[in-house]
PDB file of N, CA and C in Angstrom:
ATOM      1  N   MET A 172     -11.394  -8.563 -14.391  1.00 35.00           N
ATOM      2  CA  MET A 172     -10.615  -7.607 -15.127  1.00 35.00           C
ATOM      3  C   MET A 172      -9.667  -6.987 -14.173  1.00 35.00           C
ATOM      4  N   ALA A 173      -8.410  -6.930 -14.650  1.00 46.00           N
ATOM      5  CA  ALA A 173      -7.414  -6.249 -13.963  1.00 46.00           C
ATOM      6  C   ALA A 173      -7.483  -4.769 -13.776  1.00 46.00           C
ATOM      7  N   ASP A 174      -7.138  -4.248 -12.726  1.00 52.00           N
ATOM      8  CA  ASP A 174      -7.194  -2.801 -12.539  1.00 52.00           C
ATOM      9  C   ASP A 174      -5.755  -2.311 -12.717  1.00 52.00           C
ATOM     10  N   ILE A 175      -5.541  -1.439 -13.728  1.00 51.00           N
ATOM     11  CA  ILE A 175      -4.154  -0.988 -14.022  1.00 51.00           C
ATOM     12  C   ILE A 175      -3.826   0.428 -13.417  1.00 51.00           C
ATOM     13  N   ARG A 176      -4.628   0.814 -12.401  1.00 50.00           N
ATOM     14  CA  ARG A 176      -4.339   2.114 -11.855  1.00 50.00           C
ATOM     15  C   ARG A 176      -3.057   2.232 -11.177  1.00 50.00           C
ATOM     16  N   ALA A 177      -2.458   1.119 -10.778  1.00 47.00           N
ATOM     17  CA  ALA A 177      -1.120   1.183 -10.153  1.00 47.00           C
ATOM     18  C   ALA A 177      -0.093   1.723 -11.044  1.00 47.00           C
ATOM     19  N   ALA A 178      -0.282   1.518 -12.430  1.00 62.00           N
ATOM     20  CA  ALA A 178       0.592   2.051 -13.348  1.00 62.00           C
ATOM     21  C   ALA A 178       0.514   3.623 -13.491  1.00 62.00           C
ATOM     22  N   GLN A 179      -0.665   4.122 -12.859  1.00 85.00           N
ATOM     23  CA  GLN A 179      -0.802   5.574 -12.927  1.00 85.00           C
ATOM     24  C   GLN A 179      -0.468   6.306 -11.621  1.00 85.00           C
ATOM     25  N   VAL A 180       0.370   5.643 -10.779  1.00 89.00           N
ATOM     26  CA  VAL A 180       0.915   6.279  -9.577  1.00 89.00           C
ATOM     27  C   VAL A 180       1.858   7.326  -9.925  1.00 89.00           C
ATOM     28  N   LYS A 181       1.611   8.552  -9.407  1.00 92.00           N
ATOM     29  CA  LYS A 181       2.451   9.690  -9.829  1.00 92.00           C
ATOM     30  C   LYS A 181       3.715   9.760  -8.907  1.00 92.00           C
ATOM     31  N   PRO A 182       4.737  10.392  -9.396  1.00 92.00           N
ATOM     32  CA  PRO A 182       5.998  10.471  -8.734  1.00 92.00           C
ATOM     33  C   PRO A 182       5.836  11.122  -7.320  1.00 92.00           C
ATOM     34  N   GLU A 183       4.925  12.070  -7.128  1.00 95.00           N
ATOM     35  CA  GLU A 183       4.736  12.650  -5.898  1.00 95.00           C
ATOM     36  C   GLU A 183       4.058  11.685  -4.951  1.00 95.00           C
ATOM     37  N   GLU A 184       3.170  10.802  -5.448  1.00 95.00           N
ATOM     38  CA  GLU A 184       2.548   9.831  -4.636  1.00 95.00           C
ATOM     39  C   GLU A 184       3.509   8.732  -4.204  1.00 95.00           C
ATOM     40  N   LEU A 185       4.519   8.431  -5.106  1.00 94.00           N
ATOM     41  CA  LEU A 185       5.624   7.413  -4.607  1.00 94.00           C
ATOM     42  C   LEU A 185       6.495   8.101  -3.593  1.00 94.00           C
ATOM     43  N   LYS A 186       6.779   9.307  -3.659  1.00 95.00           N
ATOM     44  CA  LYS A 186       7.420  10.088  -2.582  1.00 95.00           C
ATOM     45  C   LYS A 186       6.737  10.000  -1.394  1.00 95.00           C
ATOM     46  N   GLU A 187       5.424  10.100  -1.312  1.00 95.00           N
ATOM     47  CA  GLU A 187       4.471  10.103  -0.067  1.00 95.00           C
ATOM     48  C   GLU A 187       4.621   8.686   0.558  1.00 95.00           C
ATOM     49  N   ILE A 188       4.668   7.665  -0.313  1.00 95.00           N
ATOM     50  CA  ILE A 188       4.818   6.308   0.255  1.00 95.00           C
ATOM     51  C   ILE A 188       6.145   6.083   0.889  1.00 95.00           C
ATOM     52  N   VAL A 189       7.228   6.563   0.144  1.00 95.00           N
ATOM     53  CA  VAL A 189       8.629   6.283   0.581  1.00 95.00           C
ATOM     54  C   VAL A 189       8.795   7.133   1.970  1.00 95.00           C
ATOM     55  N   THR A 190       8.195   8.362   2.001  1.00 95.00           N
ATOM     56  CA  THR A 190       8.211   9.127   3.380  1.00 95.00           C
ATOM     57  C   THR A 190       7.586   8.515   4.460  1.00 95.00           C
ATOM     58  N   ALA A 191       6.364   7.814   4.079  1.00 95.00           N
ATOM     59  CA  ALA A 191       5.654   6.981   5.214  1.00 95.00           C
ATOM     60  C   ALA A 191       6.568   5.923   5.676  1.00 95.00           C
ATOM     61  N   TYR A 192       7.335   5.254   4.834  1.00 95.00           N
ATOM     62  CA  TYR A 192       8.166   4.152   5.295  1.00 95.00           C
ATOM     63  C   TYR A 192       9.344   4.725   6.128  1.00 95.00           C
ATOM     64  N   LYS A 193       9.747   5.900   5.867  1.00 94.00           N
ATOM     65  CA  LYS A 193      10.923   6.507   6.593  1.00 94.00           C
ATOM     66  C   LYS A 193      10.530   7.004   7.931  1.00 94.00           C
ATOM     67  N   ASP A 194       9.224   7.251   8.079  1.00 93.00           N
ATOM     68  CA  ASP A 194       8.790   7.794   9.294  1.00 93.00           C
ATOM     69  C   ASP A 194       8.839   6.707  10.333  1.00 93.00           C
ATOM     70  N   THR A 195       9.607   6.919  11.564  1.00 90.00           N
ATOM     71  CA  THR A 195       9.919   5.862  12.604  1.00 90.00           C
ATOM     72  C   THR A 195       9.068   6.120  13.781  1.00 90.00           C
ATOM     73  N   SER A 196       8.178   7.165  13.868  1.00 88.00           N
ATOM     74  CA  SER A 196       7.394   7.316  14.906  1.00 88.00           C
ATOM     75  C   SER A 196       6.431   6.306  15.101  1.00 88.00           C
ATOM     76  N   ASP A 197       5.865   6.049  16.443  1.00 86.00           N
ATOM     77  CA  ASP A 197       4.816   5.106  16.749  1.00 86.00           C
ATOM     78  C   ASP A 197       3.601   5.237  15.950  1.00 86.00           C
ATOM     79  N   VAL A 198       3.146   6.522  15.836  1.00 88.00           N
ATOM     80  CA  VAL A 198       2.078   6.860  14.951  1.00 88.00           C
ATOM     81  C   VAL A 198       2.590   7.578  13.843  1.00 88.00           C
ATOM     82  N   LYS A 199       2.509   6.973  12.637  1.00 91.00           N
ATOM     83  CA  LYS A 199       3.147   7.585  11.501  1.00 91.00           C
ATOM     84  C   LYS A 199       2.171   8.818  11.076  1.00 91.00           C
ATOM     85  N   HIS A 200       2.835   9.763  10.577  1.00 93.00           N
ATOM     86  CA  HIS A 200       2.203  11.056  10.020  1.00 93.00           C
ATOM     87  C   HIS A 200       1.141  10.727   9.050  1.00 93.00           C
ATOM     88  N   VAL A 201       1.343   9.769   8.217  1.00 94.00           N
ATOM     89  CA  VAL A 201       0.494   9.365   7.151  1.00 94.00           C
ATOM     90  C   VAL A 201      -0.887   8.813   7.775  1.00 94.00           C
ATOM     91  N   GLN A 202      -0.759   8.373   8.928  1.00 94.00           N
ATOM     92  CA  GLN A 202      -2.077   7.883   9.611  1.00 94.00           C
ATOM     93  C   GLN A 202      -3.033   9.037   9.878  1.00 94.00           C
ATOM     94  N   SER A 203      -2.596  10.255  10.036  1.00 94.00           N
ATOM     95  CA  SER A 203      -3.415  11.412  10.245  1.00 94.00           C
ATOM     96  C   SER A 203      -3.692  12.209   9.003  1.00 94.00           C
ATOM     97  N   THR A 204      -2.933  12.030   7.995  1.00 94.00           N
ATOM     98  CA  THR A 204      -3.124  12.887   6.761  1.00 94.00           C
ATOM     99  C   THR A 204      -3.600  12.044   5.628  1.00 94.00           C
ATOM    100  N   GLY A 205      -3.553  10.739   5.694  1.00 95.00           N
ATOM    101  CA  GLY A 205      -4.108   9.921   4.515  1.00 95.00           C
ATOM    102  C   GLY A 205      -2.956   9.715   3.584  1.00 95.00           C
ATOM    103  N   LEU A 206      -3.202   8.863   2.476  1.00 95.00           N
ATOM    104  CA  LEU A 206      -2.246   8.533   1.448  1.00 95.00           C
ATOM    105  C   LEU A 206      -2.990   8.695   0.172  1.00 95.00           C
ATOM    106  N   HIS A 207      -2.166   9.319  -0.836  1.00 94.00           N
ATOM    107  CA  HIS A 207      -2.722   9.375  -2.195  1.00 94.00           C
ATOM    108  C   HIS A 207      -2.050   8.333  -3.124  1.00 94.00           C
ATOM    109  N   VAL A 208      -2.862   7.599  -3.825  1.00 93.00           N
ATOM    110  CA  VAL A 208      -2.412   6.684  -4.747  1.00 93.00           C
ATOM    111  C   VAL A 208      -3.359   6.745  -6.095  1.00 93.00           C
ATOM    112  N   ALA A 209      -2.766   6.995  -7.247  1.00 90.00           N
ATOM    113  CA  ALA A 209      -3.508   7.060  -8.549  1.00 90.00           C
ATOM    114  C   ALA A 209      -4.589   8.151  -8.356  1.00 90.00           C
ATOM    115  N   GLY A 210      -4.250   9.165  -7.781  1.00 91.00           N
ATOM    116  CA  GLY A 210      -5.148  10.324  -7.725  1.00 91.00           C
ATOM    117  C   GLY A 210      -6.277  10.223  -6.635  1.00 91.00           C
ATOM    118  N   ASP A 211      -6.430   9.082  -5.950  1.00 93.00           N
ATOM    119  CA  ASP A 211      -7.343   8.923  -4.893  1.00 93.00           C
ATOM    120  C   ASP A 211      -6.706   9.002  -3.511  1.00 93.00           C
ATOM    121  N   LYS A 212      -7.507   9.600  -2.551  1.00 96.00           N
ATOM    122  CA  LYS A 212      -6.997   9.687  -1.146  1.00 96.00           C
ATOM    123  C   LYS A 212      -7.559   8.524  -0.404  1.00 96.00           C
ATOM    124  N   TYR A 213      -6.697   7.942   0.395  1.00 97.00           N
ATOM    125  CA  TYR A 213      -7.035   6.728   1.237  1.00 97.00           C
ATOM    126  C   TYR A 213      -6.744   7.066   2.704  1.00 97.00           C
ATOM    127  N   VAL A 214      -7.656   6.659   3.519  1.00 97.00           N
ATOM    128  CA  VAL A 214      -7.549   6.689   5.031  1.00 97.00           C
ATOM    129  C   VAL A 214      -6.591   5.536   5.331  1.00 97.00           C
ATOM    130  N   VAL A 215      -5.581   5.863   6.031  1.00 97.00           N
ATOM    131  CA  VAL A 215      -4.562   4.825   6.385  1.00 97.00           C
ATOM    132  C   VAL A 215      -5.001   4.126   7.655  1.00 97.00           C
ATOM    133  N   ILE A 216      -5.273   2.868   7.571  1.00 96.00           N
ATOM    134  CA  ILE A 216      -5.798   2.048   8.678  1.00 96.00           C
ATOM    135  C   ILE A 216      -4.699   1.139   9.314  1.00 96.00           C
ATOM    136  N   LYS A 217      -3.475   1.018   8.590  1.00 95.00           N
ATOM    137  CA  LYS A 217      -2.392   0.245   9.129  1.00 95.00           C
ATOM    138  C   LYS A 217      -1.170   0.839   8.528  1.00 95.00           C
ATOM    139  N   ALA A 218      -0.241   1.142   9.421  1.00 95.00           N
ATOM    140  CA  ALA A 218       1.149   1.613   8.870  1.00 95.00           C
ATOM    141  C   ALA A 218       2.272   1.126   9.843  1.00 95.00           C
ATOM    142  N   ASP A 219       3.096   0.398   9.263  1.00 94.00           N
ATOM    143  CA  ASP A 219       4.206  -0.238  10.053  1.00 94.00           C
ATOM    144  C   ASP A 219       5.466  -0.173   9.020  1.00 94.00           C
ATOM    145  N   ASP A 220       6.483  -0.780   9.595  1.00 93.00           N
ATOM    146  CA  ASP A 220       7.819  -0.760   8.817  1.00 93.00           C
ATOM    147  C   ASP A 220       7.690  -1.492   7.449  1.00 93.00           C
ATOM    148  N   ARG A 221       6.675  -2.420   7.401  1.00 96.00           N
ATOM    149  CA  ARG A 221       6.577  -3.270   6.185  1.00 96.00           C
ATOM    150  C   ARG A 221       5.385  -2.942   5.386  1.00 96.00           C
ATOM    151  N   SER A 222       4.229  -2.631   5.928  1.00 97.00           N
ATOM    152  CA  SER A 222       2.922  -2.541   5.264  1.00 97.00           C
ATOM    153  C   SER A 222       2.280  -1.209   5.581  1.00 97.00           C
ATOM    154  N   LEU A 223       1.558  -0.747   4.544  1.00 97.00           N
ATOM    155  CA  LEU A 223       0.677   0.456   4.596  1.00 97.00           C
ATOM    156  C   LEU A 223      -0.722  -0.097   3.985  1.00 97.00           C
ATOM    157  N   TYR A 224      -1.696   0.082   4.798  1.00 97.00           N
ATOM    158  CA  TYR A 224      -3.098  -0.368   4.225  1.00 97.00           C
ATOM    159  C   TYR A 224      -3.871   0.930   4.243  1.00 97.00           C
ATOM    160  N   GLY A 225      -4.700   1.173   3.131  1.00 97.00           N
ATOM    161  CA  GLY A 225      -5.438   2.271   3.089  1.00 97.00           C
ATOM    162  C   GLY A 225      -6.906   1.953   2.578  1.00 97.00           C
ATOM    163  N   LYS A 226      -7.874   2.762   2.998  1.00 97.00           N
ATOM    164  CA  LYS A 226      -9.257   2.399   2.721  1.00 97.00           C
ATOM    165  C   LYS A 226      -9.894   3.623   2.124  1.00 97.00           C
ATOM    166  N   LYS A 227     -10.797   3.442   1.125  1.00 96.00           N
ATOM    167  CA  LYS A 227     -11.658   4.477   0.514  1.00 96.00           C
ATOM    168  C   LYS A 227     -12.902   3.876   0.227  1.00 96.00           C
ATOM    169  N   GLY A 228     -13.936   4.080   1.073  1.00 95.00           N
ATOM    170  CA  GLY A 228     -15.273   3.537   1.052  1.00 95.00           C
ATOM    171  C   GLY A 228     -15.143   1.935   1.066  1.00 95.00           C
ATOM    172  N   LYS A 229     -15.565   1.199   0.088  1.00 94.00           N
ATOM    173  CA  LYS A 229     -15.484  -0.241   0.098  1.00 94.00           C
ATOM    174  C   LYS A 229     -14.236  -0.751  -0.585  1.00 94.00           C
ATOM    175  N   THR A 230     -13.418   0.091  -1.139  1.00 95.00           N
ATOM    176  CA  THR A 230     -12.188  -0.319  -1.837  1.00 95.00           C
ATOM    177  C   THR A 230     -10.957  -0.003  -0.933  1.00 95.00           C
ATOM    178  N   GLY A 231      -9.866  -0.464  -1.365  1.00 96.00           N
ATOM    179  CA  GLY A 231      -8.584  -0.180  -0.602  1.00 96.00           C
ATOM    180  C   GLY A 231      -7.361  -0.458  -1.376  1.00 96.00           C
ATOM    181  N   ILE A 232      -6.267  -0.054  -0.755  1.00 96.00           N
ATOM    182  CA  ILE A 232      -4.998  -0.308  -1.291  1.00 96.00           C
ATOM    183  C   ILE A 232      -4.146  -1.035  -0.126  1.00 96.00           C
ATOM    184  N   LEU A 233      -3.166  -1.788  -0.653  1.00 97.00           N
ATOM    185  CA  LEU A 233      -2.292  -2.602   0.203  1.00 97.00           C
ATOM    186  C   LEU A 233      -0.889  -2.320  -0.331  1.00 97.00           C
ATOM    187  N   ILE A 234       0.098  -1.731   0.433  1.00 97.00           N
ATOM    188  CA  ILE A 234       1.306  -1.380   0.000  1.00 97.00           C
ATOM    189  C   ILE A 234       2.269  -2.203   0.865  1.00 97.00           C
ATOM    190  N   VAL A 235       3.202  -3.005   0.249  1.00 97.00           N
ATOM    191  CA  VAL A 235       3.966  -3.887   1.131  1.00 97.00           C
ATOM    192  C   VAL A 235       5.454  -3.760   0.593  1.00 97.00           C
ATOM    193  N   LYS A 236       6.361  -3.449   1.485  1.00 97.00           N
ATOM    194  CA  LYS A 236       7.797  -3.370   1.132  1.00 97.00           C
ATOM    195  C   LYS A 236       8.520  -4.708   1.160  1.00 97.00           C
ATOM    196  N   THR A 237       9.278  -4.934   0.164  1.00 96.00           N
ATOM    197  CA  THR A 237      10.178  -6.115   0.153  1.00 96.00           C
ATOM    198  C   THR A 237      11.599  -5.582   0.271  1.00 96.00           C
ATOM    199  N   THR A 238      12.503  -6.379   0.046  1.00 94.00           N
ATOM    200  CA  THR A 238      13.995  -6.076  -0.003  1.00 94.00           C
ATOM    201  C   THR A 238      14.265  -5.129  -1.069  1.00 94.00           C
ATOM    202  N   GLN A 239      13.665  -5.381  -2.186  1.00 95.00           N
ATOM    203  CA  GLN A 239      14.104  -4.516  -3.458  1.00 95.00           C
ATOM    204  C   GLN A 239      12.875  -3.953  -4.052  1.00 95.00           C
ATOM    205  N   ALA A 240      11.699  -4.109  -3.628  1.00 95.00           N
ATOM    206  CA  ALA A 240      10.513  -3.501  -4.322  1.00 95.00           C
ATOM    207  C   ALA A 240       9.368  -3.012  -3.294  1.00 95.00           C
ATOM    208  N   ILE A 241       8.502  -2.274  -3.784  1.00 95.00           N
ATOM    209  CA  ILE A 241       7.382  -1.892  -3.138  1.00 95.00           C
ATOM    210  C   ILE A 241       6.119  -2.271  -3.957  1.00 95.00           C
ATOM    211  N   LEU A 242       5.378  -3.198  -3.264  1.00 95.00           N
ATOM    212  CA  LEU A 242       4.210  -3.834  -4.052  1.00 95.00           C
ATOM    213  C   LEU A 242       2.994  -2.877  -3.747  1.00 95.00           C
ATOM    214  N   ILE A 243       2.333  -2.382  -4.746  1.00 94.00           N
ATOM    215  CA  ILE A 243       1.203  -1.531  -4.669  1.00 94.00           C
ATOM    216  C   ILE A 243      -0.052  -2.206  -5.176  1.00 94.00           C
ATOM    217  N   SER A 244      -0.968  -2.520  -4.363  1.00 94.00           N
ATOM    218  CA  SER A 244      -2.128  -3.440  -4.879  1.00 94.00           C
ATOM    219  C   SER A 244      -3.434  -2.617  -4.510  1.00 94.00           C
ATOM    220  N   HIS A 245      -4.325  -2.666  -5.398  1.00 93.00           N
ATOM    221  CA  HIS A 245      -5.790  -2.090  -5.243  1.00 93.00           C
ATOM    222  C   HIS A 245      -6.767  -3.277  -5.168  1.00 93.00           C
ATOM    223  N   TYR A 246      -7.685  -3.221  -4.286  1.00 95.00           N
ATOM    224  CA  TYR A 246      -8.692  -4.196  -4.261  1.00 95.00           C
ATOM    225  C   TYR A 246     -10.139  -3.545  -4.445  1.00 95.00           C
ATOM    226  N   PRO A 247     -10.890  -4.113  -5.282  1.00 94.00           N
ATOM    227  CA  PRO A 247     -12.235  -3.542  -5.400  1.00 94.00           C
ATOM    228  C   PRO A 247     -13.158  -4.016  -4.281  1.00 94.00           C
ATOM    229  N   GLU A 248     -14.445  -3.421  -4.263  1.00 94.00           N
ATOM    230  CA  GLU A 248     -15.381  -3.730  -3.297  1.00 94.00           C
ATOM    231  C   GLU A 248     -15.839  -5.090  -3.289  1.00 94.00           C
ATOM    232  N   THR A 249     -15.622  -5.914  -4.383  1.00 95.00           N
ATOM    233  CA  THR A 249     -16.017  -7.354  -4.492  1.00 95.00           C
ATOM    234  C   THR A 249     -15.060  -8.267  -3.768  1.00 95.00           C
ATOM    235  N   VAL A 250     -13.890  -7.666  -3.376  1.00 95.00           N
ATOM    236  CA  VAL A 250     -12.841  -8.525  -2.673  1.00 95.00           C
ATOM    237  C   VAL A 250     -12.792  -8.233  -1.220  1.00 95.00           C
ATOM    238  N   GLN A 251     -12.782  -9.197  -0.267  1.00 94.00           N
ATOM    239  CA  GLN A 251     -12.631  -8.997   1.103  1.00 94.00           C
ATOM    240  C   GLN A 251     -11.252  -8.373   1.393  1.00 94.00           C
ATOM    241  N   PRO A 252     -11.260  -7.407   2.267  1.00 94.00           N
ATOM    242  CA  PRO A 252      -9.897  -6.813   2.529  1.00 94.00           C
ATOM    243  C   PRO A 252      -8.909  -7.854   3.191  1.00 94.00           C
ATOM    244  N   GLY A 253      -9.460  -8.691   4.066  1.00 94.00           N
ATOM    245  CA  GLY A 253      -8.528  -9.662   4.637  1.00 94.00           C
ATOM    246  C   GLY A 253      -7.914 -10.583   3.557  1.00 94.00           C
ATOM    247  N   ALA A 254      -8.757 -11.084   2.684  1.00 95.00           N
ATOM    248  CA  ALA A 254      -8.228 -12.047   1.638  1.00 95.00           C
ATOM    249  C   ALA A 254      -7.198 -11.338   0.701  1.00 95.00           C
ATOM    250  N   ALA A 255      -7.424  -9.960   0.390  1.00 96.00           N
ATOM    251  CA  ALA A 255      -6.538  -9.229  -0.369  1.00 96.00           C
ATOM    252  C   ALA A 255      -5.130  -9.069   0.383  1.00 96.00           C
ATOM    253  N   ALA A 256      -5.248  -8.752   1.634  1.00 96.00           N
ATOM    254  CA  ALA A 256      -4.086  -8.563   2.427  1.00 96.00           C
ATOM    255  C   ALA A 256      -3.305  -9.827   2.616  1.00 96.00           C
ATOM    256  N   THR A 257      -3.936 -10.942   2.729  1.00 96.00           N
ATOM    257  CA  THR A 257      -3.220 -12.235   2.788  1.00 96.00           C
ATOM    258  C   THR A 257      -2.340 -12.529   1.630  1.00 96.00           C
ATOM    259  N   THR A 258      -3.176 -12.299   0.496  1.00 96.00           N
ATOM    260  CA  THR A 258      -2.527 -12.460  -0.778  1.00 96.00           C
ATOM    261  C   THR A 258      -1.239 -11.733  -1.046  1.00 96.00           C
ATOM    262  N   VAL A 259      -1.370 -10.406  -0.798  1.00 96.00           N
ATOM    263  CA  VAL A 259      -0.304  -9.450  -1.075  1.00 96.00           C
ATOM    264  C   VAL A 259       0.892  -9.741  -0.006  1.00 96.00           C
ATOM    265  N   GLU A 260       0.528  -9.995   1.246  1.00 97.00           N
ATOM    266  CA  GLU A 260       1.527 -10.285   2.217  1.00 97.00           C
ATOM    267  C   GLU A 260       2.264 -11.586   1.864  1.00 97.00           C
ATOM    268  N   GLN A 261       1.539 -12.560   1.353  1.00 97.00           N
ATOM    269  CA  GLN A 261       2.234 -13.865   0.989  1.00 97.00           C
ATOM    270  C   GLN A 261       3.072 -13.580  -0.220  1.00 97.00           C
ATOM    271  N   LEU A 262       2.680 -12.798  -1.191  1.00 96.00           N
ATOM    272  CA  LEU A 262       3.671 -12.485  -2.203  1.00 96.00           C
ATOM    273  C   LEU A 262       4.836 -11.798  -1.889  1.00 96.00           C
ATOM    274  N   ALA A 263       4.682 -10.912  -0.912  1.00 97.00           N
ATOM    275  CA  ALA A 263       5.877 -10.260  -0.361  1.00 97.00           C
ATOM    276  C   ALA A 263       6.786 -11.159   0.322  1.00 97.00           C
ATOM    277  N   ASP A 264       6.235 -12.190   1.094  1.00 97.00           N
ATOM    278  CA  ASP A 264       6.993 -13.208   1.801  1.00 97.00           C
ATOM    279  C   ASP A 264       7.727 -13.863   0.845  1.00 97.00           C
ATOM    280  N   TYR A 265       7.158 -14.286  -0.251  1.00 97.00           N
ATOM    281  CA  TYR A 265       7.856 -15.092  -1.368  1.00 97.00           C
ATOM    282  C   TYR A 265       8.949 -14.324  -1.907  1.00 97.00           C
ATOM    283  N   LEU A 266       8.673 -13.030  -2.278  1.00 97.00           N
ATOM    284  CA  LEU A 266       9.705 -12.240  -2.826  1.00 97.00           C
ATOM    285  C   LEU A 266      10.954 -12.027  -1.900  1.00 97.00           C
ATOM    286  N   ILE A 267      10.620 -11.805  -0.697  1.00 96.00           N
ATOM    287  CA  ILE A 267      11.692 -11.536   0.234  1.00 96.00           C
ATOM    288  C   ILE A 267      12.481 -12.997   0.450  1.00 96.00           C
ATOM    289  N   GLY A 268      11.847 -14.074   0.348  1.00 96.00           N
ATOM    290  CA  GLY A 268      12.419 -15.363   0.520  1.00 96.00           C
ATOM    291  C   GLY A 268      13.384 -15.553  -0.647  1.00 96.00           C
ATOM    292  N   VAL A 269      13.132 -15.087  -1.856  1.00 96.00           N
ATOM    293  CA  VAL A 269      14.020 -15.219  -2.916  1.00 96.00           C
ATOM    294  C   VAL A 269      14.975 -14.126  -3.176  1.00 96.00           C
ATOM    295  N   GLY A 270      15.054 -13.306  -2.155  1.00 94.00           N
ATOM    296  CA  GLY A 270      16.026 -12.167  -2.177  1.00 94.00           C
ATOM    297  C   GLY A 270      15.525 -10.906  -3.001  1.00 94.00           C
ATOM    298  N   TYR A 271      14.361 -10.919  -3.271  1.00 95.00           N
ATOM    299  CA  TYR A 271      13.801  -9.834  -3.952  1.00 95.00           C
ATOM    300  C   TYR A 271      12.841  -8.894  -3.013  1.00 95.00           C
TER     301      TYR A 271
END
């Protein structure tokens, strides 16, 4: 079953994500404060110019920036984080490759 929580991302949460991408420091502020998505707080385990990965218990979020979009993906505890990351990163690569 699909998880539609991404459709519930609040404007202030999107602002938090955009702010994290604008942060150019080596250790981004979001890595010490966490990230909120769909009302849940995630511990940020990866933050670079392209990707933000967050973890909450056995679930997590993957946020990847393309040329024209920000992909926000949630994975449940039944999905391995590495497999989820590979899938979302490959989708981002494809979208970037076609100019999106």
